[in-house]
Amino acid sequence: MEWLSAENVIAVGTALLGVLASGGLVWYERRVPSRKRVGYRVQTDNPIGNEVSSGRPNVRTGFFHHSLNMDDATLVLLRIENDGSQSITRDDYTVADRHGLTAVFTDRVIEGVSVTEPTGDGDLTSYFTEERGFGYEGNRLRIPRVPLNRGDYFKLLVLLTGGDVGCEVRLVGGIRDGKVHRNRGGTPDDKPPVFSFPARILTALLTVSVLVLAGIILLRDGNPIGCERGTLTLTGSTAFAPVIEDIADTYEDKCQGAEITVDAGGSEAGVADLGSLVKDSADDAGTVIAFSDGPLGEGRGLKGDPVALSVFTVVVHDGVGAEIDRAGGLSVPELQEIYGGDATRWGDILPDAPPDIAALPVVMVSRGDDSGTRQVFQDRVLDGWEAVPSTSRDCDPTNTPVTRCELGSTEAVLDKVASRPGAIGYSELRFAQDHDDITLVALDGREADIDLIAQGTADYPYRDVEYAYTSPSPTPLTTSFLDYLKEATSQETIHDSGHLPCPRHRDLCPP
């Protein structure tokens, strides 16, 4: 089934996750508004006096004791409730006194109070005693430390004088690991809405957006956004080829209609061929990306993007490697002596080596002129060309003072070094780490370690930036693949293959 691709599965999974997240938000808002909360609201604030300035005519009706001046009297019904997710005990109140909360009636004086409609299994009215702090003075009503289970409430009917209806009423106090807050309900006995109207709108929009996004991905010609169709050839570096092959396979799986061919033949050869296509204005120049170990594209009319920092290493046959390790590796001058043809046997470099090791002829296993790995070795380590010409096709010792051969790939170099006693060569680091019967050589006492290089704590010389060179007029597929190299999944592949992706390590890569 074409629609059941990994990308589409991820898209649908994301949509389901968004719906579940929205539902979870609704559940959380309604079920877990806060750990501990005491809410309060004024349910009634009515005038009962003849002279209350309420903005409307008022004539006191009913039966009242005339010994109390009731001309400006008002009645307030205050509801106090546990609207949090946990029960509240007497010890949860933080006021440093016998009572727990204080109701303040601005601009009015309390004349009397009645506790009404307590709820719950216990008898809450037993807490409303003077010994527990219940009482009033002026405009302040002291409320005891009443334990409240989740959803419990009680009401206070307060008789007031001296002010108008609508004057502010507030509840003062604190709850450990919680809060005291004003809430509102649609009708006096409704539970207050804890999931606000704006939050409901936001949740609905989030759900619709995620579903629309999933629909776009599924219906867009079977391809996710960012994919392009066509053909693309990836050429150049053999050291970087395994990484590019993995990323190209992933891109093809993700993007239907993209056909990517990897044809690695060496950095210099790949860049030179692409430069020739651009110079000749060939139609297929835009369908090629040439990867290069180091900056080989200058002056060829190409556009270069830094992709990764590649780390390389010198390798030797295990028989020599043990003695080199005991000596702490090789120095750069010693390597220059070897590749300059001045050291013919290993005893010239390792004077303390056993006679059988010292007598071994030095066999240099090199790459051809088109190799970026060789170019970096010459630039960063030798500071010049490999001076000895190739003297052997199969790296067998010859009658010449020094034996040197050139092979066409990194893998061929490693295989030959592993099988030829006295051999020395060079390779991309991860290739060498995965190969048997060879020893990786420290340079000037510094080992090849991408983690130390990434941390900026290793001044290891044999390294360079991997570039992706393209025509000045790349096709949409070429541009899309270059963008895909910068995505997180591609960067993980690059890192796992022993390279440092430039987008994550800009300080190690040139602009």
Short mmCIF file of C-alpha atoms in Angstrom, two decimals:
data_model
loop_
_atom_site.label_atom_id
_atom_site.label_comp_id
_atom_site.label_asym_id
_atom_site.label_seq_id
_atom_site.Cartn_x
_atom_site.Cartn_y
_atom_site.Cartn_z
CA MET A 1 0.00 0.00 0.00
CA GLU A 2 1.68 3.21 -1.21
CA TRP A 3 0.14 5.43 1.39
CA LEU A 4 1.53 3.26 4.20
CA SER A 5 5.00 4.82 4.02
CA ALA A 6 7.09 5.64 7.06
CA GLU A 7 6.50 9.37 6.53
CA ASN A 8 2.73 8.97 6.35
CA VAL A 9 2.68 6.69 9.38
CA ILE A 10 4.56 9.39 11.28
CA ALA A 11 2.11 12.03 10.04
CA VAL A 12 -0.95 10.05 11.12
CA GLY A 13 0.73 9.22 14.42
CA THR A 14 1.39 12.92 14.95
CA ALA A 15 -2.25 13.70 14.25
CA LEU A 16 -3.41 11.10 16.78
CA LEU A 17 -0.91 12.42 19.29
CA GLY A 18 -2.28 15.94 18.80
CA VAL A 19 -5.85 14.74 19.38
CA LEU A 20 -4.81 12.82 22.50
CA ALA A 21 -2.86 15.86 23.72
CA SER A 22 -5.94 18.04 23.27
CA GLY A 23 -8.10 15.53 25.13
CA GLY A 24 -5.48 15.30 27.83
CA LEU A 25 -5.52 19.06 28.19
CA VAL A 26 -9.29 19.02 28.62
CA TRP A 27 -9.03 16.24 31.23
CA TYR A 28 -6.24 18.02 33.04
CA GLU A 29 -8.04 21.36 33.11
CA ARG A 30 -11.21 19.78 34.45
CA ARG A 31 -9.73 17.18 36.79
CA VAL A 32 -6.46 18.68 38.00
CA PRO A 33 -6.94 22.45 38.17
CA SER A 34 -4.55 22.76 41.11
CA ARG A 35 -3.23 20.61 43.91
CA LYS A 36 -5.16 22.48 46.62
CA ARG A 37 -7.54 25.37 46.06
CA VAL A 38 -10.12 27.24 48.06
CA GLY A 39 -12.51 29.14 45.85
CA TYR A 40 -15.06 31.76 46.87
CA ARG A 41 -17.81 33.74 45.22
CA VAL A 42 -20.55 36.15 46.22
CA GLN A 43 -23.87 34.53 45.38
CA THR A 44 -26.14 37.21 46.82
CA ASP A 45 -25.59 40.90 47.59
CA ASN A 46 -28.98 42.51 48.20
CA PRO A 47 -30.16 45.69 49.90
CA ILE A 48 -32.69 45.31 52.72
CA GLY A 49 -32.69 48.93 53.92
CA ASN A 50 -34.65 51.92 52.70
CA GLU A 51 -31.62 54.19 52.22
CA VAL A 52 -29.17 51.95 50.38
CA SER A 53 -27.78 53.88 47.40
CA SER A 54 -28.17 50.96 45.02
CA GLY A 55 -29.13 53.01 42.02
CA ARG A 56 -32.71 51.78 42.17
CA PRO A 57 -35.69 52.54 44.43
CA ASN A 58 -35.87 50.21 47.40
CA VAL A 59 -38.48 49.88 50.14
CA ARG A 60 -37.73 47.47 52.94
CA THR A 61 -40.29 44.70 53.13
CA GLY A 62 -40.51 41.85 55.62
CA PHE A 63 -40.16 41.74 59.41
CA PHE A 64 -37.08 43.22 61.11
CA HIS A 65 -36.13 44.05 64.68
CA HIS A 66 -36.31 47.82 64.91
CA SER A 67 -33.68 48.10 67.65
CA LEU A 68 -31.06 47.77 64.87
CA ASN A 69 -30.66 50.59 62.38
CA MET A 70 -31.56 48.82 59.15
CA ASP A 71 -31.81 51.83 56.85
CA ASP A 72 -28.57 51.00 54.96
CA ALA A 73 -28.47 47.26 55.64
CA THR A 74 -27.42 44.69 53.05
CA LEU A 75 -27.25 40.90 52.97
CA VAL A 76 -24.35 39.00 51.37
CA LEU A 77 -24.34 35.26 50.76
CA LEU A 78 -20.71 34.10 50.45
CA ARG A 79 -19.95 30.58 49.18
CA ILE A 80 -16.58 29.01 50.10
CA GLU A 81 -15.61 25.68 48.52
CA ASN A 82 -12.79 23.24 47.83
CA ASP A 83 -12.55 23.32 44.02
CA GLY A 84 -9.09 21.76 43.79
CA SER A 85 -7.98 18.17 43.31
CA GLN A 86 -7.01 17.34 46.92
CA SER A 87 -8.61 17.51 50.32
CA ILE A 88 -7.75 20.40 52.63
CA THR A 89 -6.99 19.76 56.31
CA ARG A 90 -6.87 22.19 59.23
CA ASP A 91 -3.05 22.19 59.02
CA ASP A 92 -3.11 23.36 55.39
CA TYR A 93 -4.13 26.90 56.39
CA THR A 94 -1.07 29.13 56.68
CA VAL A 95 -2.43 32.04 58.78
CA ALA A 96 -0.51 32.29 62.05
CA ASP A 97 -3.66 32.37 64.20
CA ARG A 98 -6.54 30.16 65.31
CA HIS A 99 -8.66 31.04 62.29
CA GLY A 100 -7.77 30.08 58.72
CA LEU A 101 -9.29 32.73 56.43
CA THR A 102 -10.60 36.29 56.65
CA ALA A 103 -13.49 37.72 54.63
CA VAL A 104 -13.18 41.49 54.12
CA PHE A 105 -16.28 43.55 53.24
CA THR A 106 -15.05 46.88 51.90
CA ASP A 107 -16.85 50.04 53.19
CA ARG A 108 -19.34 47.99 55.26
CA VAL A 109 -19.66 46.86 58.87
CA ILE A 110 -20.64 43.34 59.90
CA GLU A 111 -23.73 43.18 62.15
CA GLY A 112 -24.27 39.42 62.15
CA VAL A 113 -23.43 36.17 60.37
CA SER A 114 -25.04 32.79 59.92
CA VAL A 115 -23.47 29.55 58.63
CA THR A 116 -25.75 27.82 56.17
CA GLU A 117 -25.83 24.68 54.02
CA PRO A 118 -22.67 22.92 55.16
CA THR A 119 -22.01 19.77 53.09
CA GLY A 120 -20.07 16.58 53.54
CA ASP A 121 -20.27 13.64 55.87
CA GLY A 122 -18.84 15.50 58.86
CA ASP A 123 -20.51 18.24 60.85
CA LEU A 124 -18.81 21.38 59.61
CA THR A 125 -20.89 23.60 61.88
CA SER A 126 -18.92 22.27 64.87
CA TYR A 127 -15.90 24.23 63.63
CA PHE A 128 -17.70 27.57 63.70
CA THR A 129 -17.07 28.40 67.36
CA GLU A 130 -15.38 31.26 69.08
CA GLU A 131 -12.75 28.87 70.47
CA ARG A 132 -11.74 27.99 66.89
CA GLY A 133 -11.42 31.64 65.90
CA PHE A 134 -14.90 32.24 64.45
CA GLY A 135 -15.99 35.88 64.90
CA TYR A 136 -16.09 39.32 63.36
CA GLU A 137 -14.97 42.86 64.04
CA GLY A 138 -15.70 45.88 61.87
CA ASN A 139 -15.64 44.76 58.26
CA ARG A 140 -13.55 41.59 58.84
CA LEU A 141 -15.04 38.14 59.37
CA ARG A 142 -12.72 35.47 60.78
CA ILE A 143 -13.38 31.99 59.36
CA PRO A 144 -12.11 28.90 61.21
CA ARG A 145 -9.74 26.27 59.83
CA VAL A 146 -12.50 24.15 58.30
CA PRO A 147 -11.36 20.84 56.72
CA LEU A 148 -12.88 20.39 53.27
CA ASN A 149 -12.92 17.31 51.12
CA ARG A 150 -12.79 17.81 47.36
CA GLY A 151 -16.07 19.46 46.29
CA ASP A 152 -17.19 20.36 49.85
CA TYR A 153 -18.47 23.85 50.55
CA PHE A 154 -20.23 25.99 53.09
CA LYS A 155 -22.04 29.32 52.89
CA LEU A 156 -21.99 32.39 55.11
CA LEU A 157 -24.99 34.72 55.22
CA VAL A 158 -23.68 38.07 56.43
CA LEU A 159 -25.74 41.06 57.58
CA LEU A 160 -23.97 44.34 56.87
CA THR A 161 -24.56 48.07 57.31
CA GLY A 162 -22.86 51.26 56.30
CA GLY A 163 -22.25 50.63 52.61
CA ASP A 164 -23.82 49.89 49.29
CA VAL A 165 -24.37 46.61 47.52
CA GLY A 166 -21.61 45.69 45.09
CA CYS A 167 -18.79 46.89 47.32
CA GLU A 168 -15.79 44.59 47.05
CA VAL A 169 -15.78 41.34 49.00
CA ARG A 170 -12.53 39.41 49.17
CA LEU A 171 -11.20 36.37 50.98
CA VAL A 172 -7.73 36.69 52.52
CA GLY A 173 -5.47 33.83 53.59
CA GLY A 174 -3.20 31.11 52.28
CA ILE A 175 -3.19 27.37 51.62
CA ARG A 176 0.00 25.33 51.78
CA ASP A 177 0.90 24.05 48.26
CA GLY A 178 -2.19 25.76 46.92
CA LYS A 179 -4.05 29.05 46.75
CA VAL A 180 -7.19 30.98 47.66
CA HIS A 181 -8.92 32.48 44.64
CA ARG A 182 -12.16 34.01 43.43
CA ASN A 183 -14.24 31.87 41.08
CA ARG A 184 -17.47 32.33 39.21
CA GLY A 185 -20.43 30.12 38.28
CA GLY A 186 -23.26 30.57 35.85
CA THR A 187 -25.87 30.25 38.55
CA PRO A 188 -25.43 30.42 42.32
CA ASP A 189 -24.99 26.69 42.84
CA ASP A 190 -23.20 25.78 39.61
CA LYS A 191 -19.64 24.48 39.79
CA PRO A 192 -17.34 27.15 38.37
CA PRO A 193 -16.01 26.48 34.86
CA VAL A 194 -12.35 25.49 35.17
CA PHE A 195 -11.84 25.12 31.40
CA SER A 196 -12.21 28.63 30.01
CA PHE A 197 -13.83 29.53 26.71
CA PRO A 198 -10.52 30.76 25.13
CA ALA A 199 -8.85 27.51 26.17
CA ARG A 200 -11.64 25.51 24.54
CA ILE A 201 -11.23 27.48 21.32
CA LEU A 202 -7.44 26.97 21.39
CA THR A 203 -7.81 23.25 21.90
CA ALA A 204 -10.27 22.95 19.02
CA LEU A 205 -7.99 24.92 16.70
CA LEU A 206 -5.02 22.74 17.66
CA THR A 207 -6.96 19.59 16.88
CA VAL A 208 -8.20 20.90 13.52
CA SER A 209 -4.70 22.13 12.55
CA VAL A 210 -3.09 18.77 13.25
CA LEU A 211 -5.76 16.91 11.30
CA VAL A 212 -5.46 19.28 8.35
CA LEU A 213 -1.66 18.89 8.34
CA ALA A 214 -1.97 15.10 8.28
CA GLY A 215 -4.47 15.35 5.43
CA ILE A 216 -2.15 17.56 3.37
CA ILE A 217 0.73 15.10 3.77
CA LEU A 218 -1.42 12.10 2.84
CA LEU A 219 -3.06 13.76 -0.18
CA ARG A 220 -0.03 15.54 -1.67
CA ASP A 221 0.60 13.11 -4.55
CA GLY A 222 1.78 10.46 -2.12
CA ASN A 223 4.83 12.55 -1.10
CA PRO A 224 5.49 14.58 2.06
CA ILE A 225 6.18 18.29 1.82
CA GLY A 226 9.77 19.01 0.73
CA CYS A 227 10.13 15.99 -1.58
CA GLU A 228 11.01 16.27 -5.26
CA ARG A 229 10.92 13.83 -8.15
CA GLY A 230 13.60 13.14 -10.75
CA THR A 231 17.10 11.68 -10.99
CA LEU A 232 20.20 12.64 -9.05
CA THR A 233 23.80 11.37 -9.15
CA LEU A 234 26.04 11.57 -6.07
CA THR A 235 29.72 11.27 -6.90
CA GLY A 236 33.13 12.11 -5.46
CA SER A 237 34.56 10.98 -2.12
CA THR A 238 34.82 7.23 -1.51
CA ALA A 239 35.44 7.90 2.20
CA PHE A 240 32.11 9.72 2.54
CA ALA A 241 30.22 7.41 0.17
CA PRO A 242 28.77 5.02 2.84
CA VAL A 243 27.17 7.96 4.66
CA ILE A 244 25.69 9.35 1.46
CA GLU A 245 24.37 5.94 0.44
CA ASP A 246 22.48 5.60 3.73
CA ILE A 247 20.99 9.10 3.47
CA ALA A 248 20.10 8.60 -0.21
CA ASP A 249 18.27 5.35 0.59
CA THR A 250 16.30 7.11 3.32
CA TYR A 251 15.39 9.97 0.98
CA GLU A 252 14.17 7.55 -1.70
CA ASP A 253 12.03 5.74 0.87
CA LYS A 254 10.58 9.04 1.97
CA CYS A 255 10.08 10.59 -1.46
CA GLN A 256 8.38 8.57 -4.18
CA GLY A 257 9.64 9.31 -7.67
CA ALA A 258 13.20 10.23 -6.61
CA GLU A 259 15.95 8.06 -8.14
CA ILE A 260 19.39 8.63 -6.60
CA THR A 261 22.57 6.93 -7.83
CA VAL A 262 25.81 6.89 -5.80
CA ASP A 263 28.90 6.64 -8.05
CA ALA A 264 31.90 7.47 -5.88
CA GLY A 265 35.23 7.52 -7.72
CA GLY A 266 37.32 9.91 -5.63
CA SER A 267 36.96 13.54 -4.59
CA GLU A 268 39.17 15.07 -7.30
CA ALA A 269 37.61 13.02 -10.08
CA GLY A 270 34.05 13.82 -8.98
CA VAL A 271 34.65 17.55 -8.63
CA ALA A 272 36.59 17.70 -11.91
CA ASP A 273 33.85 15.89 -13.84
CA LEU A 274 31.16 18.18 -12.44
CA GLY A 275 33.30 21.22 -13.25
CA SER A 276 33.60 20.03 -16.85
CA LEU A 277 29.81 19.61 -17.11
CA VAL A 278 29.27 23.14 -15.82
CA LYS A 279 31.93 24.54 -18.17
CA ASP A 280 30.30 22.81 -21.14
CA SER A 281 26.82 23.99 -20.01
CA ALA A 282 25.65 20.37 -20.03
CA ASP A 283 21.96 19.85 -19.33
CA ASP A 284 22.62 17.26 -16.63
CA ALA A 285 25.06 19.42 -14.63
CA GLY A 286 22.27 20.38 -12.26
CA THR A 287 21.52 16.72 -11.46
CA VAL A 288 24.95 15.99 -9.92
CA ILE A 289 26.36 16.54 -6.43
CA ALA A 290 30.11 15.95 -6.02
CA PHE A 291 31.32 15.31 -2.47
CA SER A 292 34.89 16.29 -1.71
CA ASP A 293 37.27 15.67 1.19
CA GLY A 294 38.45 19.26 1.53
CA PRO A 295 37.85 22.34 -0.67
CA LEU A 296 38.63 21.10 -4.18
CA GLY A 297 36.00 23.09 -6.07
CA GLU A 298 37.59 26.52 -6.15
CA GLY A 299 37.95 28.02 -9.61
CA ARG A 300 35.66 25.45 -11.27
CA GLY A 301 32.45 27.50 -11.27
CA LEU A 302 30.83 25.31 -8.60
CA LYS A 303 28.84 26.12 -5.50
CA GLY A 304 30.15 24.42 -2.35
CA ASP A 305 28.27 23.74 0.88
CA PRO A 306 30.11 22.45 3.99
CA VAL A 307 28.42 19.23 5.10
CA ALA A 308 30.56 17.64 7.80
CA LEU A 309 33.97 17.64 9.43
CA SER A 310 35.66 14.39 8.43
CA VAL A 311 38.43 12.91 10.57
CA PHE A 312 41.11 10.66 9.07
CA THR A 313 43.85 8.49 10.52
CA VAL A 314 47.17 6.95 9.60
CA VAL A 315 47.13 3.13 9.83
CA VAL A 316 49.85 0.48 9.93
CA HIS A 317 50.03 -3.31 9.91
CA ASP A 318 49.53 -4.74 13.38
CA GLY A 319 53.07 -6.16 13.46
CA VAL A 320 54.51 -2.65 13.31
CA GLY A 321 51.61 -1.12 15.22
CA ALA A 322 52.57 -2.63 18.57
CA GLU A 323 56.03 -1.00 18.41
CA ILE A 324 54.57 2.33 17.28
CA ASP A 325 52.11 2.28 20.18
CA ARG A 326 54.99 1.69 22.61
CA ALA A 327 56.73 4.71 21.10
CA GLY A 328 53.61 6.87 21.61
CA GLY A 329 52.70 7.03 17.92
CA LEU A 330 54.45 8.81 15.08
CA SER A 331 55.40 12.45 14.85
CA VAL A 332 54.58 14.58 11.83
CA PRO A 333 58.33 14.90 10.97
CA GLU A 334 58.63 11.09 11.04
CA LEU A 335 55.71 10.77 8.62
CA GLN A 336 57.29 13.38 6.38
CA GLU A 337 60.50 11.36 6.46
CA ILE A 338 58.63 8.16 5.50
CA TYR A 339 56.65 9.70 2.66
CA GLY A 340 59.67 11.66 1.49
CA GLY A 341 61.43 8.33 0.84
CA ASP A 342 64.12 8.86 3.49
CA ALA A 343 63.07 5.87 5.66
CA THR A 344 63.42 2.56 3.84
CA ARG A 345 63.06 0.16 6.80
CA TRP A 346 61.15 0.50 10.03
CA GLY A 347 64.37 0.45 12.02
CA ASP A 348 65.01 3.95 10.60
CA ILE A 349 61.93 5.19 12.50
CA LEU A 350 61.90 2.70 15.42
CA PRO A 351 65.54 2.22 16.45
CA ASP A 352 64.52 0.28 19.59
CA ALA A 353 62.28 -2.19 17.73
CA PRO A 354 63.10 -5.91 17.73
CA PRO A 355 65.33 -6.99 14.82
CA ASP A 356 62.51 -8.65 12.87
CA ILE A 357 60.42 -5.45 12.99
CA ALA A 358 63.38 -3.14 12.38
CA ALA A 359 64.32 -5.15 9.26
CA LEU A 360 60.84 -4.87 7.68
CA PRO A 361 60.81 -2.66 4.54
CA VAL A 362 58.46 0.32 4.63
CA VAL A 363 55.55 -0.24 2.22
CA MET A 364 53.47 2.87 1.55
CA VAL A 365 49.90 2.03 0.53
CA SER A 366 48.51 5.24 -0.96
CA ARG A 367 45.54 6.54 -2.90
CA GLY A 368 45.61 8.02 -6.39
CA ASP A 369 45.83 11.69 -7.30
CA ASP A 370 42.03 11.93 -7.44
CA SER A 371 41.61 11.03 -3.75
CA GLY A 372 40.44 13.68 -1.35
CA THR A 373 41.73 11.60 1.57
CA ARG A 374 45.23 11.77 0.04
CA GLN A 375 44.86 15.48 -0.67
CA VAL A 376 43.97 16.19 2.96
CA PHE A 377 46.89 14.01 4.13
CA GLN A 378 49.29 15.98 1.95
CA ASP A 379 47.88 19.37 2.99
CA ARG A 380 47.39 18.76 6.70
CA VAL A 381 50.18 16.34 7.58
CA LEU A 382 52.92 16.21 4.94
CA ASP A 383 52.71 19.88 3.99
CA GLY A 384 53.63 18.78 0.51
CA TRP A 385 53.25 15.99 -2.06
CA GLU A 386 54.03 12.33 -1.55
CA ALA A 387 57.49 12.49 -3.09
CA VAL A 388 58.00 8.81 -3.87
CA PRO A 389 56.49 7.69 -7.19
CA SER A 390 54.42 4.54 -7.39
CA THR A 391 56.81 1.57 -7.74
CA SER A 392 54.37 -1.36 -7.48
CA ARG A 393 50.90 -2.22 -8.69
CA ASP A 394 50.15 -4.74 -5.91
CA CYS A 395 52.32 -3.29 -3.10
CA ASP A 396 54.88 -6.13 -3.23
CA PRO A 397 58.34 -5.01 -2.10
CA THR A 398 60.52 -4.14 -5.09
CA ASN A 399 64.18 -3.58 -5.78
CA THR A 400 63.68 0.16 -5.40
CA PRO A 401 64.77 1.76 -2.09
CA VAL A 402 61.12 2.31 -0.99
CA THR A 403 57.98 0.49 -2.09
CA ARG A 404 54.88 2.59 -2.77
CA CYS A 405 51.62 1.67 -4.48
CA GLU A 406 48.34 3.46 -5.25
CA LEU A 407 44.91 1.86 -4.81
CA GLY A 408 41.48 3.06 -5.90
CA SER A 409 39.47 3.07 -2.67
CA THR A 410 39.75 3.41 1.10
CA GLU A 411 38.61 -0.17 1.57
CA ALA A 412 41.34 -1.45 -0.73
CA VAL A 413 43.97 0.51 1.21
CA LEU A 414 42.84 -0.95 4.55
CA ASP A 415 42.73 -4.50 3.21
CA LYS A 416 46.26 -4.18 1.80
CA VAL A 417 47.70 -2.63 4.99
CA ALA A 418 46.14 -5.45 7.04
CA SER A 419 47.68 -8.14 4.86
CA ARG A 420 51.13 -6.67 4.11
CA PRO A 421 53.73 -6.69 6.96
CA GLY A 422 55.45 -3.33 7.27
CA ALA A 423 52.65 -1.50 5.40
CA ILE A 424 51.47 2.02 6.23
CA GLY A 425 48.51 3.91 4.78
CA TYR A 426 45.70 6.33 5.62
CA SER A 427 41.93 6.19 5.81
CA GLU A 428 38.72 7.85 6.93
CA LEU A 429 38.50 7.23 10.69
CA ARG A 430 35.31 5.15 10.96
CA PHE A 431 36.42 2.82 8.14
CA ALA A 432 39.66 2.19 9.98
CA GLN A 433 37.97 1.67 13.36
CA ASP A 434 35.81 -1.10 11.90
CA HIS A 435 38.73 -2.94 10.23
CA ASP A 436 40.70 -5.82 11.74
CA ASP A 437 44.50 -6.42 11.75
CA ILE A 438 45.50 -2.76 11.55
CA THR A 439 46.64 -0.22 14.15
CA LEU A 440 45.49 3.41 14.22
CA VAL A 441 48.46 5.72 14.73
CA ALA A 442 48.49 8.73 17.04
CA LEU A 443 50.03 11.86 15.48
CA ASP A 444 52.35 13.87 17.73
CA GLY A 445 50.76 12.05 20.66
CA ARG A 446 47.21 13.06 19.66
CA GLU A 447 44.70 10.36 18.81
CA ALA A 448 41.86 10.70 16.31
CA ASP A 449 38.78 11.19 18.50
CA ILE A 450 35.70 12.99 17.13
CA ASP A 451 34.29 13.57 20.63
CA LEU A 452 37.41 15.42 21.77
CA ILE A 453 37.49 17.38 18.52
CA ALA A 454 33.81 18.29 18.94
CA GLN A 455 34.55 19.58 22.44
CA GLY A 456 37.43 21.67 21.09
CA THR A 457 39.97 19.87 23.31
CA ALA A 458 41.96 18.03 20.59
CA ASP A 459 44.24 19.78 18.09
CA TYR A 460 44.37 16.74 15.84
CA PRO A 461 45.77 17.68 12.38
CA TYR A 462 44.47 15.01 9.99
CA ARG A 463 40.96 16.32 9.40
CA ASP A 464 39.09 18.50 6.94
CA VAL A 465 35.63 19.63 5.93
CA GLU A 466 33.51 17.52 3.59
CA TYR A 467 31.96 19.69 0.89
CA ALA A 468 28.99 19.12 -1.40
CA TYR A 469 29.58 20.81 -4.78
CA THR A 470 26.77 21.57 -7.21
CA SER A 471 26.10 23.46 -10.39
CA PRO A 472 25.11 27.11 -9.95
CA SER A 473 21.70 26.03 -11.35
CA PRO A 474 20.75 22.86 -9.45
CA THR A 475 17.50 21.01 -10.12
CA PRO A 476 14.73 21.05 -7.46
CA LEU A 477 15.67 17.48 -6.47
CA THR A 478 19.32 18.49 -5.99
CA THR A 479 18.30 21.42 -3.79
CA SER A 480 15.87 19.24 -1.85
CA PHE A 481 18.55 16.62 -1.16
CA LEU A 482 20.99 19.29 0.05
CA ASP A 483 18.29 20.57 2.41
CA TYR A 484 17.66 17.01 3.58
CA LEU A 485 21.34 16.70 4.53
CA LYS A 486 20.74 19.46 7.08
CA GLU A 487 17.74 17.79 8.73
CA ALA A 488 18.09 16.17 12.14
CA THR A 489 17.80 12.58 10.90
CA SER A 490 20.56 13.09 8.32
CA GLN A 491 22.78 14.78 10.88
CA GLU A 492 22.35 11.79 13.19
CA THR A 493 23.40 9.48 10.35
CA ILE A 494 26.46 11.63 9.66
CA HIS A 495 27.44 11.66 13.34
CA ASP A 496 26.86 7.93 13.80
CA SER A 497 29.16 7.33 10.82
CA GLY A 498 32.07 9.07 12.55
CA HIS A 499 31.73 12.60 11.16
CA LEU A 500 30.72 15.88 12.79
CA PRO A 501 27.76 17.51 10.96
CA CYS A 502 28.48 21.15 10.17
CA PRO A 503 25.04 22.52 11.16
CA ARG A 504 25.76 21.34 14.72
CA HIS A 505 29.45 22.32 14.76
CA ARG A 506 29.64 25.60 12.88
CA ASP A 507 32.79 26.60 14.78
CA LEU A 508 34.62 23.65 13.16
CA CYS A 509 33.36 24.35 9.63
CA PRO A 510 34.09 27.44 7.53
CA PRO A 511 31.15 29.62 6.49
#
